[in-house]
mmCIF file of C-alpha atoms in Angstrom:
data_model
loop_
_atom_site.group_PDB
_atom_site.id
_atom_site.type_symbol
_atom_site.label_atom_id
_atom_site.label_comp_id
_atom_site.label_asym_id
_atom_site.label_seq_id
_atom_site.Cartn_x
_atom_site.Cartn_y
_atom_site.Cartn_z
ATOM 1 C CA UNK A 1 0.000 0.000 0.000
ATOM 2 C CA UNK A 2 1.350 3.736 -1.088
ATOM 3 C CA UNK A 3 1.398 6.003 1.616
ATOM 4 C CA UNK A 4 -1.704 7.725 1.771
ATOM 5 C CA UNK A 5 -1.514 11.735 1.002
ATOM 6 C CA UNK A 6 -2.851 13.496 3.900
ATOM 7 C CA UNK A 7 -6.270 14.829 3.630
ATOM 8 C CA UNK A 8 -6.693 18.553 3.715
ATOM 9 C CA UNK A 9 -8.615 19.628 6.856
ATOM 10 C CA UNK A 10 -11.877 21.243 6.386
ATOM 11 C CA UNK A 11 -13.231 23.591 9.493
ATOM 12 C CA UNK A 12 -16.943 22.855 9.618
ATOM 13 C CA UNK A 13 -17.392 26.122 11.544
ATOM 14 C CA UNK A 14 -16.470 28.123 8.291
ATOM 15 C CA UNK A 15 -19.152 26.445 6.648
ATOM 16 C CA UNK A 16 -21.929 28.463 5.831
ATOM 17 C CA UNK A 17 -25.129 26.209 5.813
ATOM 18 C CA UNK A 18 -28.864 26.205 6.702
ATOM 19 C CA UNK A 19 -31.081 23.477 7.400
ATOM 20 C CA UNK A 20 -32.815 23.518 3.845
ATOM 21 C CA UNK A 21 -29.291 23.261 1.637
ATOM 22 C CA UNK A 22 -27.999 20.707 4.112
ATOM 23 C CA UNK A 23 -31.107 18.392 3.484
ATOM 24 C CA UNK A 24 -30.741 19.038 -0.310
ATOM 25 C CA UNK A 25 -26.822 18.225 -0.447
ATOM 26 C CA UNK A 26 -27.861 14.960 1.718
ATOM 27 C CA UNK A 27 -30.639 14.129 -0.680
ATOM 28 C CA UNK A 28 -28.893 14.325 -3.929
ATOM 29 C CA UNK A 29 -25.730 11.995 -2.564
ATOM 30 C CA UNK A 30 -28.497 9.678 -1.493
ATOM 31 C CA UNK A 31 -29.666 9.399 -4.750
ATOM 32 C CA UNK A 32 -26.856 9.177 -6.572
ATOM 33 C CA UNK A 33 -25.517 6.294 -4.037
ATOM 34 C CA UNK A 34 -28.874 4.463 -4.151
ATOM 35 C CA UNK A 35 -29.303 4.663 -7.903
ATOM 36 C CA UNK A 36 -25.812 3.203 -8.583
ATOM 37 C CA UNK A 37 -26.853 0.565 -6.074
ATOM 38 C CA UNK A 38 -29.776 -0.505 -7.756
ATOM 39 C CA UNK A 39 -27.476 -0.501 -11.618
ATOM 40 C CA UNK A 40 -25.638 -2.938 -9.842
ATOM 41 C CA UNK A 41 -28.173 -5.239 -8.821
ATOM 42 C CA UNK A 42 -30.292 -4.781 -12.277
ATOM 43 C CA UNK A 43 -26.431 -5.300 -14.226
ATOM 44 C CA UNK A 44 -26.236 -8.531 -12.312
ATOM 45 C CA UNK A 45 -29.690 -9.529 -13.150
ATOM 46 C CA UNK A 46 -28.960 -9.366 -16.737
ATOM 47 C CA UNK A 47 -31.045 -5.865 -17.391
ATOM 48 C CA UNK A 48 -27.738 -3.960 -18.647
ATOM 49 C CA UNK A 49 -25.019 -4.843 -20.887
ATOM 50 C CA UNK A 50 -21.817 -3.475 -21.479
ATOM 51 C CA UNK A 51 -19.654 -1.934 -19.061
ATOM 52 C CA UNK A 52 -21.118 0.104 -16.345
ATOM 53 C CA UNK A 53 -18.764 2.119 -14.117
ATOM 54 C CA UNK A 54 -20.241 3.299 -10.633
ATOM 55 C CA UNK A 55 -19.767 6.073 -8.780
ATOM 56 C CA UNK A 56 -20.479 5.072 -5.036
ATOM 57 C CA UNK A 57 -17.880 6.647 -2.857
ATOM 58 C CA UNK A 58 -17.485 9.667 -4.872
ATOM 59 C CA UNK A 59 -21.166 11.431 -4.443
ATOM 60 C CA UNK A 60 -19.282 13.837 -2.638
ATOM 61 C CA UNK A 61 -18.066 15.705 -5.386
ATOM 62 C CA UNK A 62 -20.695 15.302 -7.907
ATOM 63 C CA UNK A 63 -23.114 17.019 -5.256
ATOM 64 C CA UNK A 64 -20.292 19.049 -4.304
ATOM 65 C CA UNK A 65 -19.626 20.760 -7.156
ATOM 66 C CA UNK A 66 -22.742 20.931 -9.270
ATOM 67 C CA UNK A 67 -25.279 21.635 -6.933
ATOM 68 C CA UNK A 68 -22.782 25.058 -7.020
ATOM 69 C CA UNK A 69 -24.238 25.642 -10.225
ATOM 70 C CA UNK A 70 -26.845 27.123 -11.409
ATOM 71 C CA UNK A 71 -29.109 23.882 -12.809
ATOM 72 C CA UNK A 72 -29.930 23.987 -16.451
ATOM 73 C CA UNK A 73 -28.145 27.067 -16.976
ATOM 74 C CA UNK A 74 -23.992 26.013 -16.170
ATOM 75 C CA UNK A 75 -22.632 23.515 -17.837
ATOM 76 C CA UNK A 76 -21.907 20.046 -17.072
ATOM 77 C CA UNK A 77 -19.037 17.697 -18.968
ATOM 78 C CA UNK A 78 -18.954 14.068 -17.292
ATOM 79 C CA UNK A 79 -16.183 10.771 -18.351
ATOM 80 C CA UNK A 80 -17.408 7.259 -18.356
ATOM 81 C CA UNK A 81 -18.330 7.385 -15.120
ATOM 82 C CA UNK A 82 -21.510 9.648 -15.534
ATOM 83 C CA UNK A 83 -24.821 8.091 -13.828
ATOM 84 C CA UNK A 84 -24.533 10.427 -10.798
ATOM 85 C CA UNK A 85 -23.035 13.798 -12.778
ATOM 86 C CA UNK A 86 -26.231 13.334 -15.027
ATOM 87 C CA UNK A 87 -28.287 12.795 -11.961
ATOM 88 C CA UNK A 88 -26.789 16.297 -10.234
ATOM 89 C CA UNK A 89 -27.297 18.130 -12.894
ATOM 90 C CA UNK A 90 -30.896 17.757 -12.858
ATOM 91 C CA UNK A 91 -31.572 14.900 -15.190
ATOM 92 C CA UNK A 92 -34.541 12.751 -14.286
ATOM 93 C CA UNK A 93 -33.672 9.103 -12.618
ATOM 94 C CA UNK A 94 -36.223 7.836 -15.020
ATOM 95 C CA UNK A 95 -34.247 8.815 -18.287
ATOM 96 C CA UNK A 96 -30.969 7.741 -16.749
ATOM 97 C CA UNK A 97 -32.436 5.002 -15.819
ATOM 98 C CA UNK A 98 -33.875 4.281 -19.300
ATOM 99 C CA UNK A 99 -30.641 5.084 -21.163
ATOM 100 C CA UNK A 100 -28.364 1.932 -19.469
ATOM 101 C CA UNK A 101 -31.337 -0.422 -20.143
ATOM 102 C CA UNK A 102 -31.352 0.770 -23.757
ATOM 103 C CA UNK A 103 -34.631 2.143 -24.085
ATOM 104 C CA UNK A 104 -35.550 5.203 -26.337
ATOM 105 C CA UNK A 105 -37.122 6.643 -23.437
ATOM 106 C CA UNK A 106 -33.379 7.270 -22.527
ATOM 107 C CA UNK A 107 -31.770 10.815 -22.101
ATOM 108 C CA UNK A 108 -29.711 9.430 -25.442
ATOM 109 C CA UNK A 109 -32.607 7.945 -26.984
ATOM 110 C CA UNK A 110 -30.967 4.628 -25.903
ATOM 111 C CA UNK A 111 -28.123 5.047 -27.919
ATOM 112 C CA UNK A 112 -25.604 5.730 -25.507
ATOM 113 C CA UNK A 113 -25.734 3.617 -22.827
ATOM 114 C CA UNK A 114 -23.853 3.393 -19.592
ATOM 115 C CA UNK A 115 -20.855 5.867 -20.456
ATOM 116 C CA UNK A 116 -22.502 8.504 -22.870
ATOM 117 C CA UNK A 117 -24.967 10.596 -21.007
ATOM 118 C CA UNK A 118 -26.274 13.821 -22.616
ATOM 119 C CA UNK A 119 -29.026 16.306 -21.932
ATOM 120 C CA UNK A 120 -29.682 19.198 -23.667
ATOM 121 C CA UNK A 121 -32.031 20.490 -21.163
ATOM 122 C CA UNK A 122 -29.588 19.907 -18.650
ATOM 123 C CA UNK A 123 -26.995 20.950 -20.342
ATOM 124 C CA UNK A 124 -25.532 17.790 -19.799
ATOM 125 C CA UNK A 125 -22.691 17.949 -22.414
ATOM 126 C CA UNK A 126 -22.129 14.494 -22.687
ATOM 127 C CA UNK A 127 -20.047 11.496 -20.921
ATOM 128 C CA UNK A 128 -17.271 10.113 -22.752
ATOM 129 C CA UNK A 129 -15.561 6.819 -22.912
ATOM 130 C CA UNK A 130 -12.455 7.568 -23.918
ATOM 131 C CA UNK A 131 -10.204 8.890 -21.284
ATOM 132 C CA UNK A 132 -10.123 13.000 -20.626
ATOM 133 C CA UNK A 133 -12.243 13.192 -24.321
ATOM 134 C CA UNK A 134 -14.297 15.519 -22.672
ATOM 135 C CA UNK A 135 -11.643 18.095 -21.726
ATOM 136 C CA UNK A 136 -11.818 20.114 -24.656
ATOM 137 C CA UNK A 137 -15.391 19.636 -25.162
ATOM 138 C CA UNK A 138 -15.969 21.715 -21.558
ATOM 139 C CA UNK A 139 -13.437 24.229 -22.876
ATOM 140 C CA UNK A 140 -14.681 24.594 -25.488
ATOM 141 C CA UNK A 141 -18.211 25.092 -23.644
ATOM 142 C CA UNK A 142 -16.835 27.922 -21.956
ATOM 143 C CA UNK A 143 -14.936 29.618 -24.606
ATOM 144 C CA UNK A 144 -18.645 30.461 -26.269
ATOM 145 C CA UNK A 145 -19.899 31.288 -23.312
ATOM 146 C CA UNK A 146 -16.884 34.373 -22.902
ATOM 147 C CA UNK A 147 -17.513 34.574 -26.434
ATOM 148 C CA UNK A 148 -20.932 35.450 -26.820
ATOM 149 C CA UNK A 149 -20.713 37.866 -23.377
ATOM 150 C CA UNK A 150 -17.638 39.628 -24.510
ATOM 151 C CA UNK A 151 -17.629 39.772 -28.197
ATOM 152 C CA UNK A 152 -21.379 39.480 -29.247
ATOM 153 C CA UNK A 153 -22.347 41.679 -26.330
ATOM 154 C CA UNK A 154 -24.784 38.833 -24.981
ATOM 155 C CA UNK A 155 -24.835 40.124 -21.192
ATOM 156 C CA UNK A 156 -26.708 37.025 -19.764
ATOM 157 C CA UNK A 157 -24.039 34.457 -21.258
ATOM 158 C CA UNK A 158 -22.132 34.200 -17.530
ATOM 159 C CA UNK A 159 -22.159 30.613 -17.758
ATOM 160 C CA UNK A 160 -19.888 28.331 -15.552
ATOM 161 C CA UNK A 161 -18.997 25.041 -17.258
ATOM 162 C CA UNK A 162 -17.723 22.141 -14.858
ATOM 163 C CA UNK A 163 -15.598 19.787 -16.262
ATOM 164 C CA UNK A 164 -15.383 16.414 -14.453
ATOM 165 C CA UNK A 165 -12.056 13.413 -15.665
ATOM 166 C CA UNK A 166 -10.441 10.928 -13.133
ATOM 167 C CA UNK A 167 -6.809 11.617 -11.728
ATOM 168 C CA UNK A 168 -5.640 8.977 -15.325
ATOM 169 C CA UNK A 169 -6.818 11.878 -17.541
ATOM 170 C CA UNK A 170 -4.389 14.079 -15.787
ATOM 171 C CA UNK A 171 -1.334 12.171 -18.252
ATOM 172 C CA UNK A 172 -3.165 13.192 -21.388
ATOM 173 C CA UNK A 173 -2.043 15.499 -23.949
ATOM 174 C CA UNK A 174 -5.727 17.260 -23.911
ATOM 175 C CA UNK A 175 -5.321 17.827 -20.321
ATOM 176 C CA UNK A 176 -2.387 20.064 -20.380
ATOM 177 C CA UNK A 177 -3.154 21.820 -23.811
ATOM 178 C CA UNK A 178 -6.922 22.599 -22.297
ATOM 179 C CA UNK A 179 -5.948 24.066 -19.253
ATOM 180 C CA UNK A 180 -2.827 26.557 -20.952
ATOM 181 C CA UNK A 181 -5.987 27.557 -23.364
ATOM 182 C CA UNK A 182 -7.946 28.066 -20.393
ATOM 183 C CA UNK A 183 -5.633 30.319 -18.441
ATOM 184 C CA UNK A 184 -4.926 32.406 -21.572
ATOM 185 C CA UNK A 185 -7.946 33.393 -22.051
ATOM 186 C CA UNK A 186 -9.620 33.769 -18.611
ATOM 187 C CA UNK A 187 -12.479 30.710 -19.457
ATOM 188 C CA UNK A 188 -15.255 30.333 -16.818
ATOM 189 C CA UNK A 189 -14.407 26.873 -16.024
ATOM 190 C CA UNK A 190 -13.794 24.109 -13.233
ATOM 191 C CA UNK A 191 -11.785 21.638 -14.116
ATOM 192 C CA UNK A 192 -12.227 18.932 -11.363
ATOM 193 C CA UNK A 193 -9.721 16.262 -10.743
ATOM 194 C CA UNK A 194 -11.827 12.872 -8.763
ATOM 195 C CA UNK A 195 -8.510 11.228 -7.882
ATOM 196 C CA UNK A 196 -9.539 8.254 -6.750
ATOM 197 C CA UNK A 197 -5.890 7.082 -6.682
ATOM 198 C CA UNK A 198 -6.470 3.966 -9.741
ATOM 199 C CA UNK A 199 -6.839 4.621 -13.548
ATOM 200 C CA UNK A 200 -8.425 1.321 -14.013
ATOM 201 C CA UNK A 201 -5.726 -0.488 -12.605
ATOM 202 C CA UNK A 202 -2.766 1.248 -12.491
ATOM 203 C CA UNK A 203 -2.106 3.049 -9.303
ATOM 204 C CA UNK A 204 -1.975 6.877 -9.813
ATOM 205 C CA UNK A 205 1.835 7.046 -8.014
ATOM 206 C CA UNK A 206 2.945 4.651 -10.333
ATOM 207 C CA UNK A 207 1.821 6.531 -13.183
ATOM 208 C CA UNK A 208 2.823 10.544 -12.877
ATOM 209 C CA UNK A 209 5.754 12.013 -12.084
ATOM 210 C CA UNK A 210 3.778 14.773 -9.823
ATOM 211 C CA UNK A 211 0.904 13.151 -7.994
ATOM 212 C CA UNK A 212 -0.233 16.448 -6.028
ATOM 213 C CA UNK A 213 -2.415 17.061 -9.461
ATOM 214 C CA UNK A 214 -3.262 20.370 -8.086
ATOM 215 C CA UNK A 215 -0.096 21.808 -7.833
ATOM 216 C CA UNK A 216 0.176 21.659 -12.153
ATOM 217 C CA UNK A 217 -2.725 24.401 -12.297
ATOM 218 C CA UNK A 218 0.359 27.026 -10.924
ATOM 219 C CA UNK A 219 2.728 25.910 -14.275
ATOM 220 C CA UNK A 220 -0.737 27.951 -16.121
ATOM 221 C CA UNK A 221 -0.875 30.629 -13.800
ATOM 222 C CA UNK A 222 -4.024 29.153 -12.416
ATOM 223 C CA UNK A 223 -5.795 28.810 -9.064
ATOM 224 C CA UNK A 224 -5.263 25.474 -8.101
ATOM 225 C CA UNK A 225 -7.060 23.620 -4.461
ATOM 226 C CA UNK A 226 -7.245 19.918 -3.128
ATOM 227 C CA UNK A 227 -10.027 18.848 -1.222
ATOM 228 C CA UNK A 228 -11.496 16.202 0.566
ATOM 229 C CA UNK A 229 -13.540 14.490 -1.718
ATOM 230 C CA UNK A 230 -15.349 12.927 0.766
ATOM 231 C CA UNK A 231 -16.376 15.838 2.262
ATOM 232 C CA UNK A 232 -19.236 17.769 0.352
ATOM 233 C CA UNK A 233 -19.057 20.394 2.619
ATOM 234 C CA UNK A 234 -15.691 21.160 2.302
ATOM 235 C CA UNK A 235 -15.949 20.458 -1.766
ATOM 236 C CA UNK A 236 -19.439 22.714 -1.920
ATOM 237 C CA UNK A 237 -17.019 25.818 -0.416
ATOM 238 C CA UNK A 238 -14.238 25.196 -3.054
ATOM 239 C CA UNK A 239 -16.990 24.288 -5.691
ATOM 240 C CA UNK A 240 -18.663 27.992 -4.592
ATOM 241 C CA UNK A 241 -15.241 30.095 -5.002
ATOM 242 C CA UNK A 242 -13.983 29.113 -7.949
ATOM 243 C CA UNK A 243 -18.095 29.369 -9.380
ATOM 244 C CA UNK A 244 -17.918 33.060 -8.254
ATOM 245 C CA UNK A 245 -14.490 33.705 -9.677
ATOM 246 C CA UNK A 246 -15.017 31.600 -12.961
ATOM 247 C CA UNK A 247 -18.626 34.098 -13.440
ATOM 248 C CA UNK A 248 -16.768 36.936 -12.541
ATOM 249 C CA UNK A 249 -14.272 36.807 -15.168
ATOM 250 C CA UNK A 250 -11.554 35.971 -13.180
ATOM 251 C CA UNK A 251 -10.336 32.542 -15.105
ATOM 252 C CA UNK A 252 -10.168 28.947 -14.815
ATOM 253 C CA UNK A 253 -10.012 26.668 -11.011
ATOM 254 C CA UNK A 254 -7.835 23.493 -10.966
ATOM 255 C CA UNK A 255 -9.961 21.291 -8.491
ATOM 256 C CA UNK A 256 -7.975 17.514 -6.985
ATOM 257 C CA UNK A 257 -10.669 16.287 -4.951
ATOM 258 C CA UNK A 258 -9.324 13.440 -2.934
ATOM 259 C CA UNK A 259 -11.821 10.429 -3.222
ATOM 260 C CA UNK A 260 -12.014 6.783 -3.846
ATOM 261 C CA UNK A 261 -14.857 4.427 -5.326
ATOM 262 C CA UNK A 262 -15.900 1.791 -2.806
ATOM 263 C CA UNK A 263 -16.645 -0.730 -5.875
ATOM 264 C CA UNK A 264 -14.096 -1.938 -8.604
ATOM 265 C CA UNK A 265 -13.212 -0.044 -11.950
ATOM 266 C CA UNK A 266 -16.737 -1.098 -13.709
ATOM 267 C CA UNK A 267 -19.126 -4.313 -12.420
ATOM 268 C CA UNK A 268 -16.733 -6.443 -14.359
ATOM 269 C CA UNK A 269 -13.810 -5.687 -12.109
ATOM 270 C CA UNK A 270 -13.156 -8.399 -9.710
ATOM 271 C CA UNK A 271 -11.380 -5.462 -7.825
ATOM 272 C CA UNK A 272 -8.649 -7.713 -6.822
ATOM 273 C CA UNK A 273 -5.782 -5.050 -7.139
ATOM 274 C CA UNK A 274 -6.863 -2.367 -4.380
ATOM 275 C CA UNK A 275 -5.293 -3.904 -0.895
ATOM 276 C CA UNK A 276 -7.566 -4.954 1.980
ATOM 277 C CA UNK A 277 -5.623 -1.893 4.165
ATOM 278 C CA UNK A 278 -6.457 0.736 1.380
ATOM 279 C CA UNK A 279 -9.896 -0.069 1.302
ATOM 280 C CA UNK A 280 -9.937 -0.150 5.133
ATOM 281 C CA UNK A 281 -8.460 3.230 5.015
ATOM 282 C CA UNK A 282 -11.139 4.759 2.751
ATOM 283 C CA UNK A 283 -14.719 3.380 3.360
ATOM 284 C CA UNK A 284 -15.054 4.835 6.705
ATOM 285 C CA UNK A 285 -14.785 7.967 5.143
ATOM 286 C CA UNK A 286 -18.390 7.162 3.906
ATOM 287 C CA UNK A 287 -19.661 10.703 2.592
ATOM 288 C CA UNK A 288 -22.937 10.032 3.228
ATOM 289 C CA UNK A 289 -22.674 8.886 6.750
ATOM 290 C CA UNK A 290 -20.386 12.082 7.193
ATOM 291 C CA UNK A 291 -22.701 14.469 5.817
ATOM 292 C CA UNK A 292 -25.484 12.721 7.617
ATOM 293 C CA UNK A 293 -23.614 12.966 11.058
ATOM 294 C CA UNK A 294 -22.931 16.234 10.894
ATOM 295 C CA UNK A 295 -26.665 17.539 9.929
ATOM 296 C CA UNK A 296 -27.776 15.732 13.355
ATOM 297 C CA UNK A 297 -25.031 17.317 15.465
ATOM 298 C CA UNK A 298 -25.444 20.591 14.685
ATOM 299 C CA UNK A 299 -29.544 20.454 14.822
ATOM 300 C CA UNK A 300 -30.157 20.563 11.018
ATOM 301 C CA UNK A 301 -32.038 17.640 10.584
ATOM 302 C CA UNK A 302 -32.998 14.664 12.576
ATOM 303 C CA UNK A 303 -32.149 11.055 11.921
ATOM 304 C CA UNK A 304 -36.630 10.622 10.871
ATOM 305 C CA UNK A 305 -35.742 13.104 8.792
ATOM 306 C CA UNK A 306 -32.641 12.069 6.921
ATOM 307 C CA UNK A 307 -34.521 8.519 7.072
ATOM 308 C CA UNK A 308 -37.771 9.947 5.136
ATOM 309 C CA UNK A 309 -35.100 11.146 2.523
ATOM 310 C CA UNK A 310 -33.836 7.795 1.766
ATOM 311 C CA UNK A 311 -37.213 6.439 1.915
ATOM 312 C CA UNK A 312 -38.454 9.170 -0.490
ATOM 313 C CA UNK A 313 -35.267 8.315 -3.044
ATOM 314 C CA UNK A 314 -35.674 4.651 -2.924
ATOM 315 C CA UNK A 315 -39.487 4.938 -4.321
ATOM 316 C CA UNK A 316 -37.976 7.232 -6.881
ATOM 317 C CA UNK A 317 -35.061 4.591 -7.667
ATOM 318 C CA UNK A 318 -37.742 1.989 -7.862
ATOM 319 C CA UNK A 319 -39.943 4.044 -9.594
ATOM 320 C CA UNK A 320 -36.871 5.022 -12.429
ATOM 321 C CA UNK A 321 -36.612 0.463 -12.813
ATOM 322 C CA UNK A 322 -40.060 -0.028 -13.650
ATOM 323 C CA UNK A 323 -40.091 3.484 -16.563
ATOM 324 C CA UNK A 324 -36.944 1.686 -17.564
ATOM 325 C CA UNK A 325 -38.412 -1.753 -17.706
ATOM 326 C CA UNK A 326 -41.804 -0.814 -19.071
ATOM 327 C CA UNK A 327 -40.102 1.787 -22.039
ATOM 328 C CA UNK A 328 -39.886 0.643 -25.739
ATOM 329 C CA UNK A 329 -36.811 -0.145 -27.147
ATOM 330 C CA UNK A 330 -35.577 2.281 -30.020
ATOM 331 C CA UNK A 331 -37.417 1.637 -33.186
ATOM 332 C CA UNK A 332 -34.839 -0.352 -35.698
ATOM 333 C CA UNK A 333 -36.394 2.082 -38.668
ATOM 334 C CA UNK A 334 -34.892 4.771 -36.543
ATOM 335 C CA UNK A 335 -31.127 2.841 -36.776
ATOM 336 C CA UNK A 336 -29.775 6.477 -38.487
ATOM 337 C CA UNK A 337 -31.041 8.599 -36.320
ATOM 338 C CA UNK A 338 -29.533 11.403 -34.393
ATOM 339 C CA UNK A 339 -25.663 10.182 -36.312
ATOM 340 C CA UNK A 340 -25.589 14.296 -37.109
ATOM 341 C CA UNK A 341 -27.334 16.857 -35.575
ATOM 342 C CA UNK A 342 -31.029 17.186 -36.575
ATOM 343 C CA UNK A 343 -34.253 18.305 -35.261
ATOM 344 C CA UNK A 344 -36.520 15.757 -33.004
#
């Protein structure tokens, strides 16, 4: 086992939280954890096909950092691992739902499957199998939005795009070319590390000369943080700042959130290469449970409370199964559909 990096401390006292955005943090890592629960158990049941990556563990961030934007307005570029980014950003667990069983009811029209989420609505820009693809996408997401504010005088185009890739994508040619675009041109955008310390499976030390990934935003002359990715609070507050900078013109936010996924690479991963003392390390650090735990010390919910939430998400996980289920399958006339862009 590597030596674990030391998590950043986060003082709950400077966090600046009521009672209602508490219970709405809580509710969306609930159901991003429960939904990827219940892909597992409908993957193993034969109802998906394919890889399917899942995200438990990392809610965290997800909730962290888009429930810091504004929903349907910012911007929102996932990887393969998309479920719960889709689900944060507003997308309903029905179509999500819909899309990894392969139904056209699906937010791709079933086309797409596990790792390519989109929403237009949402403004979902997509999930993308191949490793930090969706780097320049996001950038290029918020190089319109400066564009149409600054040049074509469009004084409502303040848009925030968040840009979500694994600590693997951080050794990619896109990576580094993206972010000295970025910092040239002041783009409103978060680029957000989830270092969850494996790229498949090779071990993140064993793969970069500079594992602090934050520290490569100052080689840009960009703000760069690490967090504890298992703390949403502490992830919310960085998530907030570099919103309110990125808006305000002042340039792109490097974000290494520190997190790990408490299941293997996808459902086909035996996840025999993590070590029994790494995982011991890490699932403690439950999100959830730490989120949860802190709402009930500090008087901001009670445990009936956080318990109607889960009960309330379940029926709506259960509910999402039987759209899924009960949703035709994409019409084989339609095989040509939607290869370019077209109207519906």
């Amino acid at each position: 086992m590597v030596q674990e990096r030391t998590l950043p401390v986060f003082d709950t006292a400077s966090a600046q939280i009521d009672k209602a955005e508490g219970l709405r943090l809580y509710e969306d890592m609930v159901l991003g954890r429960f939904f990827e629960d219940k892909c597992a158990e409908m993957y193993y049941r034969g109802k998906m096909f394919g890889f399917v990556h899942l995200y438990n563990g990392q809610e965290a961030v997800s909730t962290g950092v888009i429930k810091s934007l504004r929903q349907d307005e910012d911007y929102v570029c996932s990887t393969y691992r998309d479920h719960v980014h889709a689900l944060s950003a507003g997308v309903p667990a029905r179509e999500v739902m819909a899309e990894l069983f392969g139904k056209a009811t699906g937010c791709s029209k079933g086309r797409g499957g596990s790792m390519h989420m989109f929403s237009g609505e949402h403004n979902l820009l997509g999930g993308y199998a191949f490793v930090a693809e969706g780097i320049p996408v996001a950038t290029g997401a918020a190089f319109q939005s400066k564009y149409r504010r600054e040049t074509m005088g469009d004084a409502n185009a303040d848009q925030v795009t968040a840009c979500f890739f694994g600590d693997g994508a951080c050794n990619n040619g896109q990576f580094y070319e993206c972010l000295n675009m970025a910092a040239l041109w002041k783009l409103p955008i978060l680029y957000v590390v989830e270092n969850n310390k494996w790229a498949i499976g090779m071990a993140h030390e064993r793969a970069t000369s500079e594992p602090e990934i934050y520290k490569k935003a100052a080689a840009f002359g960009m703000a760069g943080y690490e967090v504890d990715g298992m703390d949403v609070l502490a992830v919310h507050q960085v998530a907030q700042e570099a919103v309110a900078r990125a808006r305000a013109g002042e340039g792109p936010t490097l974000i290494e959130a520190l997190t790990y996924r408490f299941r293997g690479h996808s459902l086909a991963d035996p996840d025999e290469l993590r070590s029994k003392e790494e995982k011991e390390f890490w699932f403690p650090r439950d999100p959830i449970k730490k989120l949860g735990a802190y709402l009930t010390e500090h008087n901001l919910a009670t445990e009936d409370e956080l318990k109607a939430i889960e009960q309330k998400i379940q029926a709506v996980v259960d509910d999402s199964v039987e759209f899924a289920q009960n949703s035709p399958e994409p019409d084989p006339s339609e095989l040509h559909r939607f290869v370019f862009a077209e109207d519906e």
